[in-house]
Amino acid sequence: MKYFSTNGKAPLASLETAVVQGLAPDRGLYMPERINHVANPLADSLHETACRVAEAYFGEDIPLAELRAMVTDTLSFPIPLVKVKDNVYSLELFHGPTLAFKDVGARFMARMLRHFNRDEQVNVLVATSGDTGSAVANGFLGVEGIRVHVLYPKGKVSKTQEAQFTTLGRNITALEVSGTFDDCQALVKQAFMDDELKRSLRLTSANSINVARLLPQSFYYFHALSQLRRLTDKEAVVSVPSGNFGNLTSGLFGGRMGLPVKRFIAANNRNDVFLEYLRTGHYRPRPSLQTLANAMDVGDPSNFARILALYGNSHEAVTREISGASCTDEQISETMSQCFRETGYLLDPHGACAYRALCEGLCEGEAGVFLETAHPAKFLEVVSERVPEARVEVPERLQAFMRGRKQTVPMSSRYDDFREYLKQSLR
């Protein structure tokens, strides 16, 4: 399989090149040149479903036995579909090692990068607004020949999220950036475009700009619909908490592969540039705003370019399959409280955005799945304040992270400072 750049000015690349480089030379995002249809994608088990999807993506480039081993090793935890109320189901993506949906893509990418590594030092750069950093850091922890540098906005992630990637040490370094997530993402992208750094360092990204992080997230969409079809014959609608739009984009890829979904809902917080695009046809990125759903605080989502590429830059085509909604902090709080009061189900702030959008947008004859992307205990202060009657149990895995010692490198949002750090630390 070859991969093309969304900017259309780079040569076609192999899977290995796309994974190791992360970003195309013309600053575009890599896309597979075709999307293979999976004839019978909905198997009875998570592993078999994921293997069928993985083979459609990567079967031409990785031996099947090794690919299946990657899938099995990655998915060492369940991803259950839980009924919240009539026709509304939660896909719980928080049962992995760091209790967030990004465990799937990060763990798979770590195994794929190890497959392609030629005994050279690989330096992974990742910007995070919350859970990406912990998932990537823990997915790559102790992997020989790979160093991970996590950039995160100072004071803009939860204490629990921060502890999951700042207390690890070993081959993981956390950079505490004075700025926003968009500043962190800009630093990573600039590093990939720096010819001098590229000549001296082997850099790759573990954000959803990397196809090895993005595409495996399709696995759980197929697994969700496999579970849903055993519960109802209604048409499926999926609501996705959306920040950098990697999660939604992987679902859209699934739709092209044969995922039996009627439509998607992109659930935004106050950072609603995509919702504005849906309504007006104009895309106007802007500085992100800090909200309760911090992992969605993105003002210029990278994967918007992939969505345009999937739909041939047609606003009409995009809006046929994707609708949108936005949620203020007040609405997030209200939704968390109301959902628990009415159903007994405890939402995290990101899941609350998706749940609210789904409940407001579900039509007659439809059943809805919303993605619950992180364990509520990762946002303990926010959840406890909004839903005081709920007893939030903090898993031992999170408690262990919180007991660790924070280790960070202070960093400005100036690229020259970040560049100098890389040159000095990676010699």
Tab-separated table of C-alpha atoms in Angstrom:
chain	number	residue	atom	x	y	z
A	1	MET	CA	0.000	0.000	0.000
A	2	LYS	CA	1.278	3.473	-0.850
A	3	TYR	CA	0.477	6.658	1.049
A	4	PHE	CA	-0.052	10.136	-0.389
A	5	SER	CA	0.165	13.555	1.239
A	6	THR	CA	-2.927	15.679	1.774
A	7	ASN	CA	-0.941	18.613	0.349
A	8	GLY	CA	-0.289	16.687	-2.878
A	9	LYS	CA	3.325	17.849	-3.277
A	10	ALA	CA	5.231	14.874	-1.873
A	11	PRO	CA	6.037	11.544	-3.549
A	12	LEU	CA	4.045	8.462	-2.649
A	13	ALA	CA	5.463	6.752	0.433
A	14	SER	CA	5.567	3.209	1.743
A	15	LEU	CA	3.902	2.323	5.032
A	16	GLU	CA	7.318	2.238	6.692
A	17	THR	CA	8.163	5.731	5.445
A	18	ALA	CA	4.778	7.096	6.475
A	19	VAL	CA	5.123	5.651	9.980
A	20	VAL	CA	8.758	6.602	10.554
A	21	GLN	CA	8.444	10.112	9.083
A	22	GLY	CA	5.040	10.844	10.612
A	23	LEU	CA	4.530	13.975	8.517
A	24	ALA	CA	5.023	14.174	4.746
A	25	PRO	CA	7.883	16.360	3.390
A	26	ASP	CA	5.369	18.914	2.078
A	27	ARG	CA	3.845	19.246	5.576
A	28	GLY	CA	0.776	17.265	4.603
A	29	LEU	CA	-0.685	14.262	6.402
A	30	TYR	CA	-0.283	10.812	4.945
A	31	MET	CA	-3.360	9.020	3.614
A	32	PRO	CA	-3.613	5.480	2.191
A	33	GLU	CA	-3.977	5.644	-1.592
A	34	ARG	CA	-7.059	3.430	-1.330
A	35	ILE	CA	-9.347	2.178	1.399
A	36	ASN	CA	-10.049	-1.520	1.130
A	37	HIS	CA	-13.564	-2.742	1.787
A	38	VAL	CA	-13.968	-5.479	4.411
A	39	ALA	CA	-16.664	-7.918	3.320
A	40	ASN	CA	-17.539	-9.322	6.781
A	41	PRO	CA	-16.006	-6.933	9.313
A	42	LEU	CA	-18.212	-7.658	12.329
A	43	ALA	CA	-16.848	-10.731	14.102
A	44	ASP	CA	-17.942	-12.077	17.468
A	45	SER	CA	-14.748	-11.089	19.268
A	46	LEU	CA	-12.808	-7.843	19.539
A	47	HIS	CA	-9.587	-9.535	18.433
A	48	GLU	CA	-11.035	-11.136	15.324
A	49	THR	CA	-12.836	-7.945	14.311
A	50	ALA	CA	-9.635	-5.926	14.773
A	51	CYS	CA	-7.553	-8.463	12.833
A	52	ARG	CA	-9.887	-8.248	9.825
A	53	VAL	CA	-9.668	-4.461	9.818
A	54	ALA	CA	-5.894	-4.472	10.398
A	55	GLU	CA	-5.389	-6.831	7.462
A	56	ALA	CA	-7.341	-4.485	5.183
A	57	TYR	CA	-5.047	-1.622	6.189
A	58	PHE	CA	-1.667	-3.256	6.624
A	59	GLY	CA	-1.879	-6.791	5.219
A	60	GLU	CA	0.122	-5.909	2.101
A	61	ASP	CA	3.072	-4.652	4.157
A	62	ILE	CA	3.273	-6.811	7.286
A	63	PRO	CA	3.114	-10.640	7.397
A	64	LEU	CA	-0.303	-11.738	8.594
A	65	ALA	CA	0.939	-13.750	11.569
A	66	GLU	CA	2.988	-10.805	12.827
A	67	LEU	CA	0.114	-8.397	12.224
A	68	ARG	CA	-2.287	-10.564	14.213
A	69	ALA	CA	0.263	-10.740	17.025
A	70	MET	CA	0.448	-6.925	17.057
A	71	VAL	CA	-3.330	-6.712	17.340
A	72	THR	CA	-3.537	-9.318	20.094
A	73	ASP	CA	-0.727	-7.683	22.061
A	74	THR	CA	-2.298	-4.239	21.666
A	75	LEU	CA	-5.823	-5.231	22.699
A	76	SER	CA	-5.106	-6.851	26.051
A	77	PHE	CA	-8.195	-5.227	27.614
A	78	PRO	CA	-11.959	-5.216	26.925
A	79	ILE	CA	-13.918	-2.485	25.111
A	80	PRO	CA	-17.521	-3.030	26.233
A	81	LEU	CA	-20.671	-1.394	24.915
A	82	VAL	CA	-22.844	-0.396	27.884
A	83	LYS	CA	-26.512	0.571	27.748
A	84	VAL	CA	-27.139	3.968	29.386
A	85	LYS	CA	-30.812	4.334	28.463
A	86	ASP	CA	-33.157	3.296	25.655
A	87	ASN	CA	-31.338	3.508	22.301
A	88	VAL	CA	-28.262	5.159	23.851
A	89	TYR	CA	-25.084	3.176	24.480
A	90	SER	CA	-21.641	4.053	25.785
A	91	LEU	CA	-18.559	2.541	24.160
A	92	GLU	CA	-16.207	2.404	27.126
A	93	LEU	CA	-12.713	3.042	25.836
A	94	PHE	CA	-11.113	3.489	29.251
A	95	HIS	CA	-10.231	-0.063	30.264
A	96	GLY	CA	-6.657	0.040	28.928
A	97	PRO	CA	-3.397	0.728	30.815
A	98	THR	CA	-3.877	4.520	30.989
A	99	LEU	CA	-7.689	4.415	31.091
A	100	ALA	CA	-8.190	6.362	27.849
A	101	PHE	CA	-9.126	5.588	24.248
A	102	LYS	CA	-5.679	6.465	22.966
A	103	ASP	CA	-4.268	3.274	24.472
A	104	VAL	CA	-5.425	1.462	21.320
A	105	GLY	CA	-3.629	3.622	18.772
A	106	ALA	CA	-0.563	4.315	20.923
A	107	ARG	CA	0.070	0.670	21.784
A	108	PHE	CA	-0.403	-0.423	18.177
A	109	MET	CA	1.937	2.286	16.909
A	110	ALA	CA	4.634	1.299	19.408
A	111	ARG	CA	4.549	-2.235	18.084
A	112	MET	CA	4.549	-1.132	14.458
A	113	LEU	CA	7.452	1.254	14.969
A	114	ARG	CA	9.388	-1.506	16.706
A	115	HIS	CA	8.672	-3.709	13.656
A	116	PHE	CA	10.136	-1.124	11.266
A	117	ASN	CA	13.014	0.035	13.491
A	118	ARG	CA	16.421	-0.865	12.051
A	119	ASP	CA	18.384	-0.775	15.314
A	120	GLU	CA	18.691	3.007	15.160
A	121	GLN	CA	17.676	5.562	17.779
A	122	VAL	CA	14.162	6.827	16.979
A	123	ASN	CA	12.914	10.010	18.655
A	124	VAL	CA	9.162	10.272	19.063
A	125	LEU	CA	7.690	13.754	19.484
A	126	VAL	CA	4.120	14.030	20.720
A	127	ALA	CA	1.984	17.030	21.629
A	128	THR	CA	-0.828	16.370	24.070
A	129	SER	CA	-3.878	18.158	25.383
A	130	GLY	CA	-4.423	15.377	27.902
A	131	ASP	CA	-4.613	11.647	27.246
A	132	THR	CA	-2.362	11.327	24.194
A	133	GLY	CA	0.731	11.968	26.282
A	134	SER	CA	-0.032	9.296	28.857
A	135	ALA	CA	-1.079	6.694	26.274
A	136	VAL	CA	1.983	7.240	24.088
A	137	ALA	CA	4.401	7.465	27.010
A	138	ASN	CA	3.145	4.242	28.544
A	139	GLY	CA	2.873	2.503	25.179
A	140	PHE	CA	6.545	3.203	24.427
A	141	LEU	CA	7.890	2.942	27.983
A	142	GLY	CA	11.006	0.797	28.002
A	143	VAL	CA	10.933	0.089	24.240
A	144	GLU	CA	14.569	-0.231	23.250
A	145	GLY	CA	15.884	2.247	20.692
A	146	ILE	CA	12.991	4.712	21.099
A	147	ARG	CA	12.945	7.960	23.102
A	148	VAL	CA	9.694	9.833	23.639
A	149	HIS	CA	9.344	13.581	24.207
A	150	VAL	CA	5.864	14.663	25.385
A	151	LEU	CA	4.988	18.348	24.949
A	152	TYR	CA	2.029	19.569	26.991
A	153	PRO	CA	0.557	22.994	27.881
A	154	LYS	CA	1.464	24.047	31.405
A	155	GLY	CA	-1.539	24.137	33.739
A	156	LYS	CA	-3.984	22.960	31.068
A	157	VAL	CA	-4.190	19.213	31.687
A	158	SER	CA	-5.617	17.493	34.753
A	159	LYS	CA	-3.234	16.532	37.564
A	160	THR	CA	-4.001	12.869	36.980
A	161	GLN	CA	-3.298	13.084	33.252
A	162	GLU	CA	-0.085	14.969	33.949
A	163	ALA	CA	1.108	12.358	36.453
A	164	GLN	CA	0.698	9.587	33.894
A	165	PHE	CA	3.504	10.885	31.692
A	166	THR	CA	5.624	13.103	33.956
A	167	THR	CA	6.488	10.425	36.542
A	168	LEU	CA	7.793	7.666	34.265
A	169	GLY	CA	11.409	8.636	33.571
A	170	ARG	CA	13.512	6.083	31.666
A	171	ASN	CA	13.053	6.788	27.936
A	172	ILE	CA	10.188	9.278	28.498
A	173	THR	CA	10.765	13.050	28.837
A	174	ALA	CA	7.938	15.515	29.543
A	175	LEU	CA	8.263	19.101	28.295
A	176	GLU	CA	6.028	21.594	30.128
A	177	VAL	CA	5.292	24.288	27.540
A	178	SER	CA	4.225	27.823	28.420
A	179	GLY	CA	1.319	28.043	25.977
A	180	THR	CA	-1.628	26.101	24.563
A	181	PHE	CA	-1.944	22.696	22.940
A	182	ASP	CA	-1.846	24.411	19.557
A	183	ASP	CA	1.561	25.853	20.496
A	184	CYS	CA	2.782	22.365	21.409
A	185	GLN	CA	1.493	20.945	18.144
A	186	ALA	CA	3.127	23.772	16.177
A	187	LEU	CA	6.500	23.025	17.779
A	188	VAL	CA	6.264	19.366	16.791
A	189	LYS	CA	5.275	20.188	13.212
A	190	GLN	CA	8.101	22.749	12.856
A	191	ALA	CA	10.640	20.193	14.051
A	192	PHE	CA	9.541	17.789	11.321
A	193	MET	CA	10.059	20.497	8.716
A	194	ASP	CA	13.548	21.429	9.945
A	195	ASP	CA	15.994	20.057	7.369
A	196	GLU	CA	18.998	20.304	9.679
A	197	LEU	CA	17.259	18.383	12.440
A	198	LYS	CA	16.036	15.798	9.962
A	199	ARG	CA	19.598	15.204	8.798
A	200	SER	CA	20.929	14.690	12.308
A	201	LEU	CA	17.996	13.134	14.197
A	202	ARG	CA	15.474	10.423	13.395
A	203	LEU	CA	12.175	12.071	14.349
A	204	THR	CA	8.634	10.767	14.172
A	205	SER	CA	5.307	11.759	15.675
A	206	ALA	CA	2.910	9.746	17.808
A	207	ASN	CA	0.015	12.175	17.474
A	208	SER	CA	-2.901	11.209	15.283
A	209	ILE	CA	-1.062	12.836	12.384
A	210	ASN	CA	0.774	9.474	12.225
A	211	VAL	CA	-1.151	6.807	10.330
A	212	ALA	CA	0.048	4.118	12.749
A	213	ARG	CA	-1.750	5.962	15.565
A	214	LEU	CA	-4.806	6.952	13.571
A	215	LEU	CA	-5.894	3.945	11.520
A	216	PRO	CA	-6.000	1.324	14.328
A	217	GLN	CA	-8.635	3.402	16.104
A	218	SER	CA	-11.052	2.039	13.489
A	219	PHE	CA	-10.899	-1.270	15.345
A	220	TYR	CA	-13.221	-0.223	18.133
A	221	TYR	CA	-15.828	1.303	15.839
A	222	PHE	CA	-16.341	-2.076	14.185
A	223	HIS	CA	-16.358	-3.759	17.584
A	224	ALA	CA	-18.991	-1.297	18.819
A	225	LEU	CA	-21.292	-1.984	15.883
A	226	SER	CA	-20.710	-5.732	16.259
A	227	GLN	CA	-22.014	-5.484	19.827
A	228	LEU	CA	-24.839	-3.120	18.890
A	229	ARG	CA	-26.254	-5.398	16.189
A	230	ARG	CA	-26.822	-8.076	18.836
A	231	LEU	CA	-28.960	-5.626	20.808
A	232	THR	CA	-31.028	-3.816	18.182
A	233	ASP	CA	-31.781	-3.706	14.472
A	234	LYS	CA	-32.094	0.088	14.412
A	235	GLU	CA	-29.785	2.215	12.298
A	236	ALA	CA	-26.578	3.204	14.068
A	237	VAL	CA	-25.441	6.758	14.811
A	238	VAL	CA	-22.064	7.400	16.462
A	239	SER	CA	-21.239	10.528	18.484
A	240	VAL	CA	-17.536	11.320	18.904
A	241	PRO	CA	-15.872	13.791	21.308
A	242	SER	CA	-13.740	15.784	18.867
A	243	GLY	CA	-10.578	17.788	19.481
A	244	ASN	CA	-7.806	17.112	16.981
A	245	PHE	CA	-10.321	14.949	15.043
A	246	GLY	CA	-8.179	11.816	14.842
A	247	ASN	CA	-10.872	9.773	16.572
A	248	LEU	CA	-13.638	10.890	14.236
A	249	THR	CA	-11.419	10.515	11.169
A	250	SER	CA	-10.640	6.893	12.029
A	251	GLY	CA	-14.382	6.280	12.238
A	252	LEU	CA	-14.867	7.871	8.812
A	253	PHE	CA	-12.233	5.524	7.405
A	254	GLY	CA	-14.223	2.700	8.947
A	255	GLY	CA	-17.308	3.916	7.130
A	256	ARG	CA	-15.483	3.593	3.817
A	257	MET	CA	-14.431	0.055	4.753
A	258	GLY	CA	-17.973	-1.179	5.377
A	259	LEU	CA	-18.806	-0.049	8.918
A	260	PRO	CA	-22.630	-0.175	9.043
A	261	VAL	CA	-23.127	3.326	10.456
A	262	LYS	CA	-25.786	5.736	9.224
A	263	ARG	CA	-23.992	8.937	10.229
A	264	PHE	CA	-21.536	10.515	12.671
A	265	ILE	CA	-21.906	13.408	15.097
A	266	ALA	CA	-18.822	15.530	15.811
A	267	ALA	CA	-19.244	16.689	19.411
A	268	ASN	CA	-17.246	19.851	20.195
A	269	ASN	CA	-16.761	21.859	23.340
A	270	ARG	CA	-16.446	25.657	22.968
A	271	ASN	CA	-13.622	25.057	20.482
A	272	ASP	CA	-16.069	24.645	17.629
A	273	VAL	CA	-14.213	25.595	14.438
A	274	PHE	CA	-15.417	22.367	12.797
A	275	LEU	CA	-19.031	23.040	13.719
A	276	GLU	CA	-18.684	26.471	12.155
A	277	TYR	CA	-17.314	24.802	9.010
A	278	LEU	CA	-20.304	22.454	8.874
A	279	ARG	CA	-22.697	25.384	9.142
A	280	THR	CA	-20.959	27.860	6.828
A	281	GLY	CA	-18.507	25.977	4.629
A	282	HIS	CA	-15.686	28.173	5.913
A	283	TYR	CA	-12.831	26.892	8.071
A	284	ARG	CA	-11.375	29.532	10.388
A	285	PRO	CA	-8.821	28.166	12.864
A	286	ARG	CA	-8.243	30.272	15.948
A	287	PRO	CA	-6.532	30.070	19.350
A	288	SER	CA	-8.010	27.372	21.537
A	289	LEU	CA	-10.076	28.098	24.642
A	290	GLN	CA	-9.590	26.283	27.926
A	291	THR	CA	-12.617	24.183	28.940
A	292	LEU	CA	-13.626	21.388	31.305
A	293	ALA	CA	-13.156	18.929	28.425
A	294	ASN	CA	-9.476	19.824	28.090
A	295	ALA	CA	-8.452	17.067	25.678
A	296	MET	CA	-10.765	18.698	23.125
A	297	ASP	CA	-9.224	22.170	23.513
A	298	VAL	CA	-7.927	22.434	19.948
A	299	GLY	CA	-8.395	25.495	17.756
A	300	ASP	CA	-6.790	24.169	14.566
A	301	PRO	CA	-7.397	20.408	14.334
A	302	SER	CA	-4.767	18.667	12.221
A	303	ASN	CA	-7.047	15.953	10.894
A	304	PHE	CA	-9.388	18.424	9.231
A	305	ALA	CA	-7.099	18.033	6.201
A	306	ARG	CA	-7.773	14.293	6.140
A	307	ILE	CA	-11.530	14.815	6.370
A	308	LEU	CA	-11.388	17.147	3.364
A	309	ALA	CA	-9.292	14.604	1.451
A	310	LEU	CA	-11.774	11.811	2.237
A	311	TYR	CA	-14.646	13.885	0.855
A	312	GLY	CA	-12.884	15.452	-2.119
A	313	ASN	CA	-12.954	18.922	-0.522
A	314	SER	CA	-16.747	18.898	-0.846
A	315	HIS	CA	-18.588	20.633	1.980
A	316	GLU	CA	-21.829	19.102	0.736
A	317	ALA	CA	-20.373	15.581	0.920
A	318	VAL	CA	-19.038	16.177	4.438
A	319	THR	CA	-22.364	17.433	5.762
A	320	ARG	CA	-24.254	14.465	4.290
A	321	GLU	CA	-22.462	12.096	6.670
A	322	ILE	CA	-21.377	14.300	9.591
A	323	SER	CA	-23.389	16.629	11.787
A	324	GLY	CA	-22.037	18.647	14.680
A	325	ALA	CA	-22.803	20.080	18.091
A	326	SER	CA	-21.025	22.197	20.675
A	327	CYS	CA	-21.155	22.192	24.455
A	328	THR	CA	-20.342	24.967	26.913
A	329	ASP	CA	-18.796	24.252	30.310
A	330	GLU	CA	-22.173	24.930	31.882
A	331	GLN	CA	-23.813	22.367	29.600
A	332	ILE	CA	-21.057	19.831	30.325
A	333	SER	CA	-21.695	20.218	34.062
A	334	GLU	CA	-25.450	20.018	33.600
A	335	THR	CA	-25.177	16.925	31.394
A	336	MET	CA	-22.907	15.042	33.802
A	337	SER	CA	-25.265	15.723	36.695
A	338	GLN	CA	-28.460	14.975	34.774
A	339	CYS	CA	-27.167	11.747	33.231
A	340	PHE	CA	-26.110	10.374	36.613
A	341	ARG	CA	-29.338	11.447	38.262
A	342	GLU	CA	-31.538	9.890	35.556
A	343	THR	CA	-29.550	6.789	34.610
A	344	GLY	CA	-26.878	6.197	37.268
A	345	TYR	CA	-24.189	6.373	34.583
A	346	LEU	CA	-21.163	8.558	35.358
A	347	LEU	CA	-19.708	10.535	32.452
A	348	ASP	CA	-16.342	12.196	32.136
A	349	PRO	CA	-16.404	15.758	30.664
A	350	HIS	CA	-15.537	14.585	27.133
A	351	GLY	CA	-18.083	11.801	27.129
A	352	ALA	CA	-20.619	14.338	28.387
A	353	CYS	CA	-20.177	16.377	25.196
A	354	ALA	CA	-20.764	13.307	23.039
A	355	TYR	CA	-23.681	12.050	25.153
A	356	ARG	CA	-25.476	15.399	25.026
A	357	ALA	CA	-24.957	15.737	21.260
A	358	LEU	CA	-26.269	12.209	20.710
A	359	CYS	CA	-29.363	12.622	22.865
A	360	GLU	CA	-30.225	15.898	21.134
A	361	GLY	CA	-29.565	14.566	17.638
A	362	LEU	CA	-31.006	11.036	17.712
A	363	CYS	CA	-33.986	10.456	15.408
A	364	GLU	CA	-36.795	7.916	15.260
A	365	GLY	CA	-35.571	4.482	14.172
A	366	GLU	CA	-31.974	5.147	15.263
A	367	ALA	CA	-29.808	3.740	18.042
A	368	GLY	CA	-26.855	5.782	19.204
A	369	VAL	CA	-23.354	5.020	20.433
A	370	PHE	CA	-21.275	7.710	22.109
A	371	LEU	CA	-17.569	7.290	22.806
A	372	GLU	CA	-16.670	7.484	26.486
A	373	THR	CA	-13.013	8.238	25.929
A	374	ALA	CA	-11.569	8.411	29.465
A	375	HIS	CA	-12.285	7.125	32.948
A	376	PRO	CA	-14.116	9.723	35.096
A	377	ALA	CA	-11.456	9.348	37.805
A	378	LYS	CA	-8.942	11.020	35.485
A	379	PHE	CA	-10.953	14.212	36.052
A	380	LEU	CA	-11.690	13.622	39.703
A	381	GLU	CA	-12.022	17.257	40.797
A	382	VAL	CA	-14.302	18.203	37.915
A	383	VAL	CA	-16.493	15.107	38.251
A	384	SER	CA	-16.745	15.254	42.047
A	385	GLU	CA	-17.752	18.909	41.977
A	386	ARG	CA	-20.405	18.443	39.277
A	387	VAL	CA	-21.747	15.109	40.521
A	388	PRO	CA	-21.164	15.200	44.298
A	389	GLU	CA	-23.581	12.335	44.909
A	390	ALA	CA	-21.429	9.960	42.809
A	391	ARG	CA	-18.758	7.864	44.480
A	392	VAL	CA	-15.799	7.998	42.111
A	393	GLU	CA	-13.461	5.090	42.700
A	394	VAL	CA	-9.904	5.824	41.644
A	395	PRO	CA	-8.316	2.722	40.075
A	396	GLU	CA	-5.041	1.589	41.625
A	397	ARG	CA	-3.280	2.254	38.320
A	398	LEU	CA	-4.094	5.947	38.626
A	399	GLN	CA	-3.190	6.057	42.301
A	400	ALA	CA	0.236	4.616	41.470
A	401	PHE	CA	0.899	7.391	38.947
A	402	MET	CA	-0.141	10.047	41.458
A	403	ARG	CA	2.399	8.705	43.960
A	404	GLY	CA	5.237	9.196	41.473
A	405	ARG	CA	7.663	12.142	41.363
A	406	LYS	CA	7.001	14.746	38.684
A	407	GLN	CA	9.914	15.169	36.268
A	408	THR	CA	9.590	17.846	33.578
A	409	VAL	CA	11.646	20.160	31.404
A	410	PRO	CA	10.294	23.743	31.281
A	411	MET	CA	9.902	24.962	27.698
A	412	SER	CA	8.791	28.204	26.070
A	413	SER	CA	6.557	28.221	22.995
A	414	ARG	CA	9.418	29.606	20.868
A	415	TYR	CA	10.649	27.143	18.264
A	416	ASP	CA	14.280	28.262	18.630
A	417	ASP	CA	14.244	27.168	22.280
A	418	PHE	CA	12.684	23.794	21.438
A	419	ARG	CA	15.124	23.289	18.570
A	420	GLU	CA	18.101	23.963	20.823
A	421	TYR	CA	16.748	21.533	23.397
A	422	LEU	CA	16.476	18.797	20.782
A	423	LYS	CA	19.970	19.434	19.452
A	424	GLN	CA	21.472	19.305	22.940
A	425	SER	CA	19.479	16.448	24.434
A	426	LEU	CA	19.553	14.098	21.439
A	427	ARG	CA	23.256	14.263	20.664
